[in-house]
XYZ file of C-alpha atoms in Angstrom:
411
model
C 135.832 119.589 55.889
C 135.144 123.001 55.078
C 131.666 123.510 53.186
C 132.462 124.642 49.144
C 132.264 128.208 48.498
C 130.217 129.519 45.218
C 130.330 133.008 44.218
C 127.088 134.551 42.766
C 126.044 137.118 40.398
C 123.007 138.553 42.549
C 120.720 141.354 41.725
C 118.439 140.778 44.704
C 115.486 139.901 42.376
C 113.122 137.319 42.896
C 114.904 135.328 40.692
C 118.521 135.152 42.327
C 117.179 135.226 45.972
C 115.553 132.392 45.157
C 118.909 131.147 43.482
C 121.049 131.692 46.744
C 118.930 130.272 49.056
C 118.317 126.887 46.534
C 122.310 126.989 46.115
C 122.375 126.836 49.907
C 120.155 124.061 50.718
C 121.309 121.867 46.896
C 124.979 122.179 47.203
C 125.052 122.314 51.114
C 127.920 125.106 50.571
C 128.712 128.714 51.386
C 126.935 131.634 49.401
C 129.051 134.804 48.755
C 127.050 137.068 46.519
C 128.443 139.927 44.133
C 126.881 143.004 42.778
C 128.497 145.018 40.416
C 127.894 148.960 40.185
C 127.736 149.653 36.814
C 125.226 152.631 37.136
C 121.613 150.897 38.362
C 121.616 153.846 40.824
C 118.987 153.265 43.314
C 118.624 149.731 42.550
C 121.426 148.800 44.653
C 119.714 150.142 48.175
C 119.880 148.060 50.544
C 121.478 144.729 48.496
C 123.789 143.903 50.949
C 122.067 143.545 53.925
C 119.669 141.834 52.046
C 121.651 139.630 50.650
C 122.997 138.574 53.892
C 119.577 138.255 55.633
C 118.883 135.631 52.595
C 121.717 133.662 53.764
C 124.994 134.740 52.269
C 128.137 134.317 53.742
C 129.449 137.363 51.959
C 128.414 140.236 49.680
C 130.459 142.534 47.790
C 129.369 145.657 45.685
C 131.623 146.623 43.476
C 131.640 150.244 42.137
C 133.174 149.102 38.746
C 131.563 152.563 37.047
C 134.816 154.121 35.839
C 136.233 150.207 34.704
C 133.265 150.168 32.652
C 133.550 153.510 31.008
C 137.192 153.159 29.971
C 137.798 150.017 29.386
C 134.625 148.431 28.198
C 132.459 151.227 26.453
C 135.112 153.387 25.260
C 136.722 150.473 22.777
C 133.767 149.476 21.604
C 132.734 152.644 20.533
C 136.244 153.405 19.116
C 135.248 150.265 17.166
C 131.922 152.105 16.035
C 130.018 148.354 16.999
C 126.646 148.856 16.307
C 125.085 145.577 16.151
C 122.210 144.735 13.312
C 122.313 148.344 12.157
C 120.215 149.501 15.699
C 121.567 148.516 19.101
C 124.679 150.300 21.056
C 125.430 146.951 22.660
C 124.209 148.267 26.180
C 123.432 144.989 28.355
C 126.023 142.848 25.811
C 129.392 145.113 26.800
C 128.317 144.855 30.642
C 128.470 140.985 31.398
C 132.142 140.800 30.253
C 133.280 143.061 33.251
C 130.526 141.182 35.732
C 132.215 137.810 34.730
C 135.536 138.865 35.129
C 135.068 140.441 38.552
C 133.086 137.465 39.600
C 136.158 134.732 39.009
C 138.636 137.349 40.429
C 136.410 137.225 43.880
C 136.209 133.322 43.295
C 140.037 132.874 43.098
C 139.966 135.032 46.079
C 137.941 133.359 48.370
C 138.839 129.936 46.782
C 135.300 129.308 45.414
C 135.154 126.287 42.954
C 132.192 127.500 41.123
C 130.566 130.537 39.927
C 126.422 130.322 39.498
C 124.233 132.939 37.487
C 120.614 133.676 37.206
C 120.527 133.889 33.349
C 117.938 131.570 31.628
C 118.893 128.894 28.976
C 116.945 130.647 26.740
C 119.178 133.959 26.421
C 122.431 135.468 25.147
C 123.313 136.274 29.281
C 124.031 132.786 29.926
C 126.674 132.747 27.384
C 128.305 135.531 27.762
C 128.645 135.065 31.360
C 130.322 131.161 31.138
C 132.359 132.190 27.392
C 134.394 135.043 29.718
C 134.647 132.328 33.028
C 135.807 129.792 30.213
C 138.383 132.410 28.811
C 140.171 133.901 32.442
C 139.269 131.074 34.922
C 138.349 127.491 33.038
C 139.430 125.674 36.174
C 135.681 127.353 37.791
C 132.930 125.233 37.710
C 129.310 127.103 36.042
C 126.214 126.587 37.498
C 123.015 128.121 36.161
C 120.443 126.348 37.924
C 117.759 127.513 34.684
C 119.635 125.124 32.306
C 118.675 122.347 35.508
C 116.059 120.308 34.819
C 115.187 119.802 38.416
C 115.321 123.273 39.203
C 113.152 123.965 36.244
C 110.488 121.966 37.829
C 110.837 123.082 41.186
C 110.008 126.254 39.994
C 107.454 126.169 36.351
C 106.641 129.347 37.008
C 106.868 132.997 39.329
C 103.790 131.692 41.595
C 106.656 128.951 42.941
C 109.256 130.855 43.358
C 106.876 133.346 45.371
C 105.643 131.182 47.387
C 109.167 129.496 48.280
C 110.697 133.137 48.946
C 107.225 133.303 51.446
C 108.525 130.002 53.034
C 111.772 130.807 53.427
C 111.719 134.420 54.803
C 112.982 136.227 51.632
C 112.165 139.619 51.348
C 111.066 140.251 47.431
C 108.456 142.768 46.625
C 107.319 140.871 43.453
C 103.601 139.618 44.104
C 102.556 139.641 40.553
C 104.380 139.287 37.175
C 105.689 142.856 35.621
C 104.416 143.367 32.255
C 108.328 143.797 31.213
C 111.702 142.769 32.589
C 114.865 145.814 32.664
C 118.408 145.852 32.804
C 119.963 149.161 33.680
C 123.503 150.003 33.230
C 125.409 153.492 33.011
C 125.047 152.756 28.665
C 121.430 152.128 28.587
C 118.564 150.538 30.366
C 116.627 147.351 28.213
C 113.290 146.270 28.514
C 111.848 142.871 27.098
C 109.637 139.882 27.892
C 106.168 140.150 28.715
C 103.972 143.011 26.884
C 106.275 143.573 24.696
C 107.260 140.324 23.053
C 104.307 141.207 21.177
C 106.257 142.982 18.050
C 103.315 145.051 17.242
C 102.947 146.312 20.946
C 103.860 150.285 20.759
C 105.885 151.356 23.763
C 106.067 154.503 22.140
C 102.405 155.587 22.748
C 100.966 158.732 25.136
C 99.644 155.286 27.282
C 102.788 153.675 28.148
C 105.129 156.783 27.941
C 106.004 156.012 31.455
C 107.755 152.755 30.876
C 110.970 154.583 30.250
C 113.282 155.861 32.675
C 116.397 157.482 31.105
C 114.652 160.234 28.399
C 112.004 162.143 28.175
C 109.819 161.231 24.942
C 111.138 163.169 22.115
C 107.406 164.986 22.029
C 107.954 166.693 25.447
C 111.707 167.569 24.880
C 112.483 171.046 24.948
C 111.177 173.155 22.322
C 114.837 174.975 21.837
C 117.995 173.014 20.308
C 120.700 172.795 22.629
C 124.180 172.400 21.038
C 127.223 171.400 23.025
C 130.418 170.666 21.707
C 132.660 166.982 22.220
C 136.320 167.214 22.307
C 138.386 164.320 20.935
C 141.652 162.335 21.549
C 142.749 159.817 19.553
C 139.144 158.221 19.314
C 138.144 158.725 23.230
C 135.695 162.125 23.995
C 138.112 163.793 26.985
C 135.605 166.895 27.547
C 132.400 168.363 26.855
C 131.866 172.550 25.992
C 135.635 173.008 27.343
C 135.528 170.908 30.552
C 137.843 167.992 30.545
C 135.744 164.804 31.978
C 136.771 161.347 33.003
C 135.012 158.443 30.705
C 132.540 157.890 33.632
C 132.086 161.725 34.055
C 131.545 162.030 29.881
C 128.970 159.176 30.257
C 127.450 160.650 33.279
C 127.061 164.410 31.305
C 125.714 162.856 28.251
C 123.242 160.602 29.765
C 121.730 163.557 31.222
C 121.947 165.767 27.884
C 120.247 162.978 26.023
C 117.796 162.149 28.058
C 116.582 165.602 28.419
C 116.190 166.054 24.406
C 114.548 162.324 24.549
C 117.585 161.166 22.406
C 118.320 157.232 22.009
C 115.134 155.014 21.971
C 115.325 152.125 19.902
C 112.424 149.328 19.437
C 113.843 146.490 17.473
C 113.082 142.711 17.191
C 117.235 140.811 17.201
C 118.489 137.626 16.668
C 119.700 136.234 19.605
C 122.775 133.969 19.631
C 121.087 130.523 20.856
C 119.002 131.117 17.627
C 115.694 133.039 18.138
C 114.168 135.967 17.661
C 113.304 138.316 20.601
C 111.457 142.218 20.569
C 114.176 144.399 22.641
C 113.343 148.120 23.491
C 116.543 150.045 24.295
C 117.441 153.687 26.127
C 120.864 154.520 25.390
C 120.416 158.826 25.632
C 124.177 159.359 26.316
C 125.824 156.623 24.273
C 123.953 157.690 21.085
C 125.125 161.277 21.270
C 128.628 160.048 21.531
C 127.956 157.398 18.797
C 127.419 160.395 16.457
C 130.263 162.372 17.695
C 132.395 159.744 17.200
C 131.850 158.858 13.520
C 131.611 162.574 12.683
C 135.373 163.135 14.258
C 136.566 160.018 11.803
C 135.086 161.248 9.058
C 137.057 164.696 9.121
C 140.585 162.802 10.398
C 140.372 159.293 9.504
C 142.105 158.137 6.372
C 139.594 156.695 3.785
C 141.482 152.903 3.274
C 141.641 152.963 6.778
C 138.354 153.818 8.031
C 136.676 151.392 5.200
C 139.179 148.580 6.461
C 137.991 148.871 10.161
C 134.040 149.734 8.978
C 134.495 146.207 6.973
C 134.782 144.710 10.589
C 132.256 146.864 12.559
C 129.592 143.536 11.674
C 132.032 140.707 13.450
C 133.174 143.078 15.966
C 129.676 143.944 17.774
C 128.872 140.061 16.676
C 131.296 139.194 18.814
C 130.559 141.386 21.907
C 126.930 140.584 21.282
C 127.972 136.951 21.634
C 130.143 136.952 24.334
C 133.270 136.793 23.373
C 134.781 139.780 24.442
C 138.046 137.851 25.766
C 138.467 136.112 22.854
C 141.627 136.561 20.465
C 140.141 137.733 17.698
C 138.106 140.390 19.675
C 141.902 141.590 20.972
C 143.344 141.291 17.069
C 140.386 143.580 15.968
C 140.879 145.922 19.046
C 144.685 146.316 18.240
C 143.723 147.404 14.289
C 141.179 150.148 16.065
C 143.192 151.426 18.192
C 145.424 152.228 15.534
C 142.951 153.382 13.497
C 142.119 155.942 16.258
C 145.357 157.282 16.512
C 143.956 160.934 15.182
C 140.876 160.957 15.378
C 141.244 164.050 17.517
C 139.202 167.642 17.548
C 136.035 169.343 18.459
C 133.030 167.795 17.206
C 129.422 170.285 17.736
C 126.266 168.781 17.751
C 122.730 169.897 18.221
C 119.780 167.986 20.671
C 116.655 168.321 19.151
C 113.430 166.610 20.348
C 115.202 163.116 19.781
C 117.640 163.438 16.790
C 121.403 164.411 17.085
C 122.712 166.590 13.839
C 126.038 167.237 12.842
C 126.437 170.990 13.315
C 130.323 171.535 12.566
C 133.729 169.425 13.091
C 137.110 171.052 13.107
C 140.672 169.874 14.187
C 144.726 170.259 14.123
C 145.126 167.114 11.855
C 142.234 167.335 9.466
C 142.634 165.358 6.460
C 139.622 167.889 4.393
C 141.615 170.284 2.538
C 139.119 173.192 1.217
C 141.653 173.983 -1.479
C 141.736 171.043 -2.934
C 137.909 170.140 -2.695
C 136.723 173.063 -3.618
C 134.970 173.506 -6.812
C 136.696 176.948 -7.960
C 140.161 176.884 -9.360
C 142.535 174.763 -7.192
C 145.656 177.170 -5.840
C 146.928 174.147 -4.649
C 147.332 172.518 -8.106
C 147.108 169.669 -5.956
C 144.491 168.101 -8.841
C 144.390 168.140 -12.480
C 141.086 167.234 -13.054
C 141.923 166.506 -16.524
C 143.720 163.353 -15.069
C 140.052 162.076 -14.269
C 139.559 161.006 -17.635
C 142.158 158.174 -17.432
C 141.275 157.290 -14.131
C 137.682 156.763 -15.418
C 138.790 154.868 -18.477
C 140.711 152.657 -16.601
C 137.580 151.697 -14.480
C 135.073 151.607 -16.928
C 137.781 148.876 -18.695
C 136.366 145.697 -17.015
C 132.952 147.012 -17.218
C 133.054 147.321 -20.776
C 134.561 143.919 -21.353
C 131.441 142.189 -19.727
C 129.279 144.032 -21.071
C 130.477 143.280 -25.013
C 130.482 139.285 -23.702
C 126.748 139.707 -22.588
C 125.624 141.227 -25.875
C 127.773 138.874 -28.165
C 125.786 135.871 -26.051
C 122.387 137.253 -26.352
């Protein structure tokens, strides 16, 4: 009988070259390992033939950039998710697309079972097996973390040394980091380790070399830069006049963002599985479009219908945060944004300033800002009788005044 095939998500850390070689020896079946490209850059040197020395059968790495850009980052910034008021969603939006390529190369190479890396102690895990459970439920899970036997195998990074030392797999890990990272083409997180103390300043001259997308916003250029972010119906489609692809408008403002030391956030989150956890995040390029974004709405986005879609900014980053990207009622809110988005087109300017992004002038074809009618000199429009206030007030005030007569008549 041919051995069972199980397809897994492999970074070539210590952690998952540990995983595939354990896989290899628990379930006695065939390793195929996948990678997805969503903009680690030179992380991915050399993964493949590593992952193959380590025992794989197969390796694939995907570039899944431009996948990504449009179809992942660009809704859920149409969607303006922002999720407890601070993060841009950077590692949450990614594990959707890694999950779904990961059961399309199962089905492919008729693997019953997918296998992860993620701990039992963190929102990966979920979002991961909530997307499997949502396009492939007939794939089998296994995150050897969450196995008790694995757990003890391996108490702590000493063991799993020590078996990568036994078994001939190349890691360069000798010592714990003081941080772990995720890097993506939307950001690049750090956690665990120094900084799970919450009053641990990454932000200081001493550890100013812990980041890797942005300058810090004290050694930015001295100068404002200002650039200017074109708009169709919700999606940016070129920077100062030059029409980009998604990936390409990522790519530009990564590199505009960094350079002004735009998009460092330090906040302590509540994690799905019900903790707390201290999460410092580099999103240069995705801030800047962030901005740029909500600044094009509020120019050509009509008032009901921009409070009606803000009303579900809260559940809709919940539910990316969460995992549950493929879920209905991720599609049902998707479906009222992309209506919503339907002119949010112009030219939004901006200017980069030693870490800040400011508003510096919005203009376009179907503005809903009429100067004549907001202006505060006589209206030529006659659009506005500002003598009709007074009724419209009255009429408000009504309920207000009928509570507050029952309050005094009770006192």
């Amino acid at each position: 009988m041919a051995k069972q095939k199980i397809v897994l998500a492999y970074s070539g850390g210590l952690d998952t070259s540990v995983i595939l070689t354990w896989l290899k020896e628990t379930y006695d079946a065939e390793i195929i390992t996948f990678t997805a490209d969503i903009g680690q850059e030179d992380e991915l040197d050399g993964l493949e033939e590593k992952a193959l020395k380590t025992g794989a059968t197969k390796a694939y790495i995907d570039d899944l950039k431009a996948e990504f850009s449009q179809d992942f980052i660009y809704p859920m910034f149409q969607a303006g998710a922002l999720y407890e008021g601070q993060y841009l969603l950077g590692t949450s939006i990614a594990r959707p697309l890694i999950a779904k390529r990961m059961v399309e190369i199962a089905r492919a190479e008729g693997a019953t079972a997918i296998a992860h890396g993620a701990t039992g102690k963190g929102n990966d895990q979920v979002r991961f097996e909530l997307t499997a459970a949502a396009l492939a439920p007939e794939l089998d899970v296994i995150a050897p973390w969450r196995l008790e036997a694995f757990r003890e195998q391996f108490p702590g990074r000493a063991e799993m040394i020590a078996y990568a030392e036994k078994h001939g797999i190349a890691v360069q890990a000798t010592a714990a980091k003081p941080y772990s990272t995720d890097r993506n083409l939307l950001h690049i997180s750090f956690e665990s380790g120094i900084l799970e103390d919450p009053w641990f300043d990454p932000s200081s001259v001493e550890n100013k070399d812990m980041f890797v997308l942005s300058v810090a916003p004290e050694d930015a250029p001295d100068e404002p830069e200002y650039i200017e972010l074109e708009f169709a119906q919700g999606n940016c489609v070129a920077i100062n006049g030059e029409q980009l692809s998604p990936l390409a408008v990522m790519q530009k403002l990564n590199q505009l963002g960094g350079k002004h030391g735009i998009g460092r956030v330090d906040m302590v989150e509540n994690r799905f599985v019900g903790m707390k956890s201290r999460g410092v995040y580099e999103t240069p390029g995705g801030t800047i479009l962030f901005t740029a974004h909500r600044k094009m709405e509020s120019l050509t986005m009509d008032r009901e219908v921009m409070h009606l879609r803000d009303s579900l900014i809260a559940k809709y980053a919940t539910l990316v945060y969460n995992g549950f990207w493929f879920a209905p009622e991720r599609h049902a809110i998707q479906a009222l944004v992309t209506e919503s988005q339907k002119n949010v087109s112009g030219v939004v300017r901006l200017k980069l300033y030693k870490g800040n992004v400011i508003g510096a002038g919005v203009k376009s074809d179907v503005s809903l800002y009429n100067p004549n009618i907001a202006t505060m000199e006589a209206d030529p429009t006659q659009a506005y009788n500002q003598g009709d206030a007074a009724g419209f007030i009255r009429l408000n005030a009504l309920r207000l005044k009928v509570a507050s007569g029952v309050e005094q008549n009770n006192k």
